[in-house]
Amino acid sequence: DVSPFGFGFDPNDCIVAASKMAERLCYFDTSLPPFTKVDVLWNDGKVYEGKTVVSWSDARQCVDNVEYKRAVGPHVQIYWAEEDSVSAVPLDKCVVKGSQTSRLKPKDFAKLSLESRQEEMDISTPLEAMQASFENAGKKLLRILPSAAENGSSREQQWEAFVADEDCVWEPVQVMNIDPTLLPLQVLSSHMCYQQAGDYITVFWETDCTLSVIPTTYLRPRREKNGANDDDCSSSSSSSSSSS
């Protein structure tokens, strides 16, 4: 895939939604494949059937439809066919449907939920929620770009990075060696624009003067421009596949 979440993906929708979730001490868990059928224990004590989705176009509304207001930690986006709507549900209130056709009963969730043991989430600040989202996705935000990613180049090397949308372009960036805990939530939230696990680094985009965090595999030494980006699509595709 050229764009991490497909054509039509708007990184801003993703960033705003992830930031709002962190403010609620929550984060989106995207480990389940889209359209996975799940039984959901609703806050009315009944069990309903839904499907998992990763829909950033609906994510802002989804954040407003968090069904368990006091729940913290991982949430999944659930699509409800009858209402044609999406809401955010705590991960431990969901059970993947197996071969059984009947719905589970509320008492079944204690032993079968996706988080089999209900543990007290150690999240008390939005920053801790964001850090948990990195850990949950197998990502690590680096303070300094490691020498391995520099491909033997000097620290003064000029860089460019692949844009996390459908434009299929590389844009000039500056690598920011900065303490991640000093970054605003919206900057940290940009990691949700990428599905890759592994190392991430903070960059400053020279084209629009913004900060974001990106996979180190989406970074390369800046190349000479011959008009258009001649190998953007092929280069980005190989980077994505190698990091998957």
mmCIF file of C-alpha atoms in Angstrom:
data_model
loop_
_atom_site.group_PDB
_atom_site.id
_atom_site.type_symbol
_atom_site.label_atom_id
_atom_site.label_comp_id
_atom_site.label_asym_id
_atom_site.label_seq_id
_atom_site.Cartn_x
_atom_site.Cartn_y
_atom_site.Cartn_z
ATOM 1 C CA ASP A 1 0.000 0.000 0.000
ATOM 2 C CA VAL A 2 1.208 3.483 -0.824
ATOM 3 C CA SER A 3 -0.895 5.197 1.817
ATOM 4 C CA PRO A 4 -0.879 3.514 5.249
ATOM 5 C CA PHE A 5 -4.676 3.434 5.469
ATOM 6 C CA GLY A 6 -5.530 3.544 1.767
ATOM 7 C CA PHE A 7 -6.491 6.246 -0.691
ATOM 8 C CA GLY A 8 -8.659 9.024 0.715
ATOM 9 C CA PHE A 9 -6.908 8.848 4.098
ATOM 10 C CA ASP A 10 -6.723 12.226 5.857
ATOM 11 C CA PRO A 11 -3.958 12.307 8.499
ATOM 12 C CA ASN A 12 -5.624 15.235 10.270
ATOM 13 C CA ASP A 13 -8.732 13.157 11.093
ATOM 14 C CA CYS A 14 -6.482 10.527 12.610
ATOM 15 C CA ILE A 15 -4.432 13.000 14.650
ATOM 16 C CA VAL A 16 -7.409 14.892 16.073
ATOM 17 C CA ALA A 17 -9.236 11.698 17.065
ATOM 18 C CA ALA A 18 -6.190 10.127 18.704
ATOM 19 C CA SER A 19 -5.496 13.345 20.637
ATOM 20 C CA LYS A 20 -9.052 13.504 21.946
ATOM 21 C CA MET A 21 -8.885 9.870 23.020
ATOM 22 C CA ALA A 22 -5.673 10.556 24.957
ATOM 23 C CA GLU A 23 -7.375 13.458 26.720
ATOM 24 C CA ARG A 24 -9.934 10.886 27.926
ATOM 25 C CA LEU A 25 -7.032 8.640 29.054
ATOM 26 C CA CYS A 26 -7.879 6.213 26.229
ATOM 27 C CA TYR A 27 -6.336 5.123 22.950
ATOM 28 C CA PHE A 28 -7.381 3.254 19.819
ATOM 29 C CA ASP A 29 -6.283 -0.362 19.546
ATOM 30 C CA THR A 30 -5.996 -1.315 15.854
ATOM 31 C CA SER A 31 -4.636 -4.845 16.341
ATOM 32 C CA LEU A 32 -7.867 -6.544 15.266
ATOM 33 C CA PRO A 33 -8.372 -6.787 11.488
ATOM 34 C CA PRO A 34 -11.209 -4.632 10.128
ATOM 35 C CA PHE A 35 -14.631 -6.308 9.870
ATOM 36 C CA THR A 36 -13.898 -8.812 12.624
ATOM 37 C CA LYS A 37 -17.213 -9.910 14.138
ATOM 38 C CA VAL A 38 -17.359 -9.361 17.883
ATOM 39 C CA ASP A 39 -19.844 -9.678 20.705
ATOM 40 C CA VAL A 40 -19.940 -6.464 22.720
ATOM 41 C CA LEU A 41 -21.073 -6.111 26.319
ATOM 42 C CA TRP A 42 -23.005 -2.841 26.198
ATOM 43 C CA ASN A 43 -23.341 -0.475 29.128
ATOM 44 C CA ASP A 44 -26.994 -1.507 29.499
ATOM 45 C CA GLY A 45 -25.837 -4.987 30.527
ATOM 46 C CA LYS A 46 -26.880 -6.626 27.253
ATOM 47 C CA VAL A 47 -24.740 -8.210 24.545
ATOM 48 C CA TYR A 48 -24.844 -6.993 20.940
ATOM 49 C CA GLU A 49 -23.023 -7.983 17.770
ATOM 50 C CA GLY A 50 -20.844 -5.539 15.871
ATOM 51 C CA LYS A 51 -17.823 -5.411 13.579
ATOM 52 C CA THR A 52 -14.445 -3.810 14.127
ATOM 53 C CA VAL A 53 -13.434 -0.993 11.790
ATOM 54 C CA VAL A 54 -10.542 1.418 11.372
ATOM 55 C CA SER A 55 -12.357 4.417 9.980
ATOM 56 C CA TRP A 56 -10.529 7.660 10.574
ATOM 57 C CA SER A 57 -13.136 9.592 8.567
ATOM 58 C CA ASP A 58 -15.640 8.614 11.286
ATOM 59 C CA ALA A 59 -13.144 8.812 14.136
ATOM 60 C CA ARG A 60 -14.059 12.292 15.386
ATOM 61 C CA GLN A 61 -17.694 11.275 15.787
ATOM 62 C CA CYS A 62 -16.519 7.969 17.225
ATOM 63 C CA VAL A 63 -14.647 9.778 20.006
ATOM 64 C CA ASP A 64 -17.838 11.607 20.935
ATOM 65 C CA ASN A 65 -19.580 8.214 21.112
ATOM 66 C CA VAL A 66 -17.357 6.607 23.749
ATOM 67 C CA GLU A 67 -19.802 4.260 25.435
ATOM 68 C CA TYR A 68 -18.044 3.809 28.775
ATOM 69 C CA LYS A 69 -17.257 7.334 29.904
ATOM 70 C CA ARG A 70 -14.970 6.318 32.786
ATOM 71 C CA ALA A 71 -13.102 3.526 31.007
ATOM 72 C CA VAL A 72 -9.409 4.085 30.317
ATOM 73 C CA GLY A 73 -6.918 2.263 28.138
ATOM 74 C CA PRO A 74 -7.455 0.469 24.815
ATOM 75 C CA HIS A 75 -10.657 0.982 22.829
ATOM 76 C CA VAL A 76 -11.775 -0.391 19.476
ATOM 77 C CA GLN A 77 -14.000 1.187 16.848
ATOM 78 C CA ILE A 78 -17.187 -0.842 16.453
ATOM 79 C CA TYR A 79 -19.559 -0.534 13.507
ATOM 80 C CA TRP A 80 -23.254 -1.126 14.225
ATOM 81 C CA ALA A 81 -25.059 -2.223 11.075
ATOM 82 C CA GLU A 82 -28.596 -1.541 12.300
ATOM 83 C CA GLU A 83 -27.824 2.064 13.214
ATOM 84 C CA ASP A 84 -25.155 2.516 10.512
ATOM 85 C CA SER A 85 -22.944 4.155 13.140
ATOM 86 C CA VAL A 86 -19.525 3.791 14.749
ATOM 87 C CA SER A 87 -18.613 4.092 18.416
ATOM 88 C CA ALA A 88 -15.588 3.466 20.630
ATOM 89 C CA VAL A 89 -15.841 0.521 23.027
ATOM 90 C CA PRO A 90 -13.306 -0.663 25.643
ATOM 91 C CA LEU A 91 -11.318 -3.635 24.400
ATOM 92 C CA ASP A 92 -12.238 -5.713 27.439
ATOM 93 C CA LYS A 93 -15.935 -5.398 26.561
ATOM 94 C CA CYS A 94 -15.408 -7.208 23.244
ATOM 95 C CA VAL A 95 -15.056 -10.898 22.407
ATOM 96 C CA VAL A 96 -14.215 -12.119 18.913
ATOM 97 C CA LYS A 97 -16.953 -14.380 17.606
ATOM 98 C CA GLY A 98 -15.782 -17.884 16.848
ATOM 99 C CA SER A 99 -17.747 -20.636 15.182
ATOM 100 C CA GLN A 100 -20.660 -20.151 17.555
ATOM 101 C CA THR A 101 -23.700 -18.456 16.071
ATOM 102 C CA SER A 102 -25.406 -17.511 19.326
ATOM 103 C CA ARG A 103 -24.448 -14.398 21.249
ATOM 104 C CA LEU A 104 -22.531 -14.646 24.465
ATOM 105 C CA LYS A 105 -24.136 -13.870 27.793
ATOM 106 C CA PRO A 106 -22.850 -11.054 30.006
ATOM 107 C CA LYS A 107 -21.381 -13.520 32.516
ATOM 108 C CA ASP A 108 -19.195 -15.030 29.765
ATOM 109 C CA PHE A 109 -17.149 -11.857 29.376
ATOM 110 C CA ALA A 110 -15.216 -12.314 32.620
ATOM 111 C CA LYS A 111 -13.234 -15.208 31.139
ATOM 112 C CA LEU A 112 -13.497 -14.662 27.372
ATOM 113 C CA SER A 113 -12.936 -10.953 26.830
ATOM 114 C CA LEU A 114 -10.019 -9.816 24.674
ATOM 115 C CA GLU A 115 -8.271 -8.790 27.855
ATOM 116 C CA SER A 116 -8.906 -11.936 29.869
ATOM 117 C CA ARG A 117 -7.860 -10.359 33.176
ATOM 118 C CA GLN A 118 -9.441 -7.079 34.113
ATOM 119 C CA GLU A 119 -6.479 -5.116 35.428
ATOM 120 C CA GLU A 120 -6.380 -1.594 36.698
ATOM 121 C CA MET A 121 -4.923 0.458 33.861
ATOM 122 C CA ASP A 122 -1.956 2.481 35.056
ATOM 123 C CA ILE A 123 -2.954 5.548 33.070
ATOM 124 C CA SER A 124 -3.546 8.800 34.897
ATOM 125 C CA THR A 125 -2.464 11.434 32.354
ATOM 126 C CA PRO A 126 -2.995 11.990 28.618
ATOM 127 C CA LEU A 127 0.754 11.524 28.082
ATOM 128 C CA GLU A 128 0.612 8.095 29.730
ATOM 129 C CA ALA A 129 -2.318 7.172 27.479
ATOM 130 C CA MET A 130 -0.300 8.192 24.432
ATOM 131 C CA GLN A 131 2.739 6.267 25.631
ATOM 132 C CA ALA A 132 0.526 3.209 26.131
ATOM 133 C CA SER A 133 -0.728 3.526 22.546
ATOM 134 C CA PHE A 134 2.886 3.395 21.303
ATOM 135 C CA GLU A 135 3.628 0.319 23.398
ATOM 136 C CA ASN A 136 0.388 -1.391 22.379
ATOM 137 C CA ALA A 137 1.288 -0.969 18.695
ATOM 138 C CA GLY A 138 4.853 -2.203 19.123
ATOM 139 C CA LYS A 139 6.303 1.242 18.458
ATOM 140 C CA LYS A 140 9.164 3.068 20.134
ATOM 141 C CA LEU A 141 9.642 6.825 19.851
ATOM 142 C CA LEU A 142 13.355 7.573 19.774
ATOM 143 C CA ARG A 143 14.960 10.648 21.237
ATOM 144 C CA ILE A 144 17.918 10.509 18.839
ATOM 145 C CA LEU A 145 18.108 8.988 15.368
ATOM 146 C CA PRO A 146 20.312 5.888 15.642
ATOM 147 C CA SER A 147 23.394 5.620 13.460
ATOM 148 C CA ALA A 148 21.959 2.547 11.705
ATOM 149 C CA ALA A 149 19.156 4.654 10.233
ATOM 150 C CA GLU A 150 21.626 7.260 9.049
ATOM 151 C CA ASN A 151 23.155 4.790 6.579
ATOM 152 C CA GLY A 152 26.628 5.945 7.484
ATOM 153 C CA SER A 153 25.862 9.607 6.786
ATOM 154 C CA SER A 154 26.777 12.450 9.069
ATOM 155 C CA ARG A 155 24.355 13.987 11.546
ATOM 156 C CA GLU A 156 24.289 17.066 9.311
ATOM 157 C CA GLN A 157 22.709 14.983 6.545
ATOM 158 C CA GLN A 158 19.661 16.528 4.894
ATOM 159 C CA TRP A 159 16.602 14.290 5.028
ATOM 160 C CA GLU A 160 13.288 13.744 3.329
ATOM 161 C CA ALA A 161 10.311 11.679 4.461
ATOM 162 C CA PHE A 162 7.401 9.933 2.818
ATOM 163 C CA VAL A 163 4.064 11.699 3.358
ATOM 164 C CA ALA A 164 1.354 9.671 5.111
ATOM 165 C CA ASP A 165 -1.393 10.328 2.596
ATOM 166 C CA GLU A 166 -2.258 9.402 -0.979
ATOM 167 C CA ASP A 167 -0.004 11.977 -2.695
ATOM 168 C CA CYS A 168 2.906 9.553 -3.040
ATOM 169 C CA VAL A 169 5.634 12.157 -2.502
ATOM 170 C CA TRP A 170 8.752 12.652 -0.424
ATOM 171 C CA GLU A 171 9.042 16.002 1.347
ATOM 172 C CA PRO A 172 12.082 17.676 2.947
ATOM 173 C CA VAL A 173 12.284 17.305 6.722
ATOM 174 C CA GLN A 174 14.628 18.032 9.581
ATOM 175 C CA VAL A 175 15.209 15.275 12.125
ATOM 176 C CA MET A 176 14.456 16.591 15.613
ATOM 177 C CA ASN A 177 16.487 15.006 18.417
ATOM 178 C CA ILE A 178 14.098 15.851 21.233
ATOM 179 C CA ASP A 179 12.761 14.356 24.440
ATOM 180 C CA PRO A 180 9.389 12.812 23.379
ATOM 181 C CA THR A 181 7.769 13.778 26.696
ATOM 182 C CA LEU A 182 8.130 17.438 25.679
ATOM 183 C CA LEU A 183 6.021 17.025 22.539
ATOM 184 C CA PRO A 184 2.366 18.142 22.357
ATOM 185 C CA LEU A 185 -0.325 15.461 22.197
ATOM 186 C CA GLN A 186 -1.188 16.252 18.585
ATOM 187 C CA VAL A 187 2.403 15.668 17.524
ATOM 188 C CA LEU A 188 2.570 12.354 19.381
ATOM 189 C CA SER A 189 -0.827 11.359 17.939
ATOM 190 C CA SER A 190 0.598 11.423 14.435
ATOM 191 C CA HIS A 191 2.085 7.968 15.013
ATOM 192 C CA MET A 192 -1.430 6.591 14.456
ATOM 193 C CA CYS A 193 -1.109 7.649 10.811
ATOM 194 C CA TYR A 194 1.259 4.699 10.329
ATOM 195 C CA GLN A 195 0.661 1.006 10.907
ATOM 196 C CA GLN A 196 4.282 -0.085 11.106
ATOM 197 C CA ALA A 197 5.741 -1.312 14.365
ATOM 198 C CA GLY A 198 9.323 -0.419 15.240
ATOM 199 C CA ASP A 199 11.314 2.775 15.751
ATOM 200 C CA TYR A 200 9.838 6.262 15.246
ATOM 201 C CA ILE A 201 11.501 9.668 15.189
ATOM 202 C CA THR A 202 10.276 13.260 15.378
ATOM 203 C CA VAL A 203 10.610 15.348 12.234
ATOM 204 C CA PHE A 204 9.985 18.963 11.225
ATOM 205 C CA TRP A 205 8.297 19.245 7.814
ATOM 206 C CA GLU A 206 9.844 22.129 5.925
ATOM 207 C CA THR A 207 6.911 22.472 3.514
ATOM 208 C CA ASP A 208 4.319 23.435 6.127
ATOM 209 C CA CYS A 209 6.449 24.036 9.253
ATOM 210 C CA THR A 210 4.811 21.300 11.337
ATOM 211 C CA LEU A 211 6.077 18.541 13.596
ATOM 212 C CA SER A 212 5.106 14.875 13.514
ATOM 213 C CA VAL A 213 6.484 11.457 14.367
ATOM 214 C CA ILE A 214 7.158 8.954 11.588
ATOM 215 C CA PRO A 215 8.675 5.476 11.235
ATOM 216 C CA THR A 216 12.420 5.649 10.677
ATOM 217 C CA THR A 217 11.815 3.464 7.599
ATOM 218 C CA TYR A 218 9.922 6.405 6.044
ATOM 219 C CA LEU A 219 13.083 8.523 6.235
ATOM 220 C CA ARG A 220 15.893 8.718 3.682
ATOM 221 C CA PRO A 221 18.764 11.054 2.756
ATOM 222 C CA ARG A 222 17.487 13.900 0.606
ATOM 223 C CA ARG A 223 17.848 13.311 -3.120
ATOM 224 C CA GLU A 224 18.360 15.680 -6.007
ATOM 225 C CA LYS A 225 15.114 16.697 -7.654
ATOM 226 C CA ASN A 226 14.788 16.206 -11.400
ATOM 227 C CA GLY A 227 11.403 17.879 -11.632
ATOM 228 C CA ALA A 228 9.024 15.242 -10.256
ATOM 229 C CA ASN A 229 9.753 12.592 -7.652
ATOM 230 C CA ASP A 230 10.772 9.887 -10.094
ATOM 231 C CA ASP A 231 10.776 6.893 -7.760
ATOM 232 C CA ASP A 232 8.430 7.976 -4.984
ATOM 233 C CA CYS A 233 5.851 5.207 -5.273
ATOM 234 C CA SER A 234 8.293 2.361 -5.726
ATOM 235 C CA SER A 235 10.593 3.574 -2.952
ATOM 236 C CA SER A 236 7.800 4.094 -0.447
ATOM 237 C CA SER A 237 6.231 0.737 -1.239
ATOM 238 C CA SER A 238 9.511 -1.047 -0.622
ATOM 239 C CA SER A 239 9.958 0.834 2.661
ATOM 240 C CA SER A 240 6.478 -0.169 3.810
ATOM 241 C CA SER A 241 6.917 -3.812 2.872
ATOM 242 C CA SER A 242 10.319 -4.073 4.502
ATOM 243 C CA SER A 243 8.964 -2.676 7.789
ATOM 244 C CA SER A 244 5.820 -4.767 7.883
#
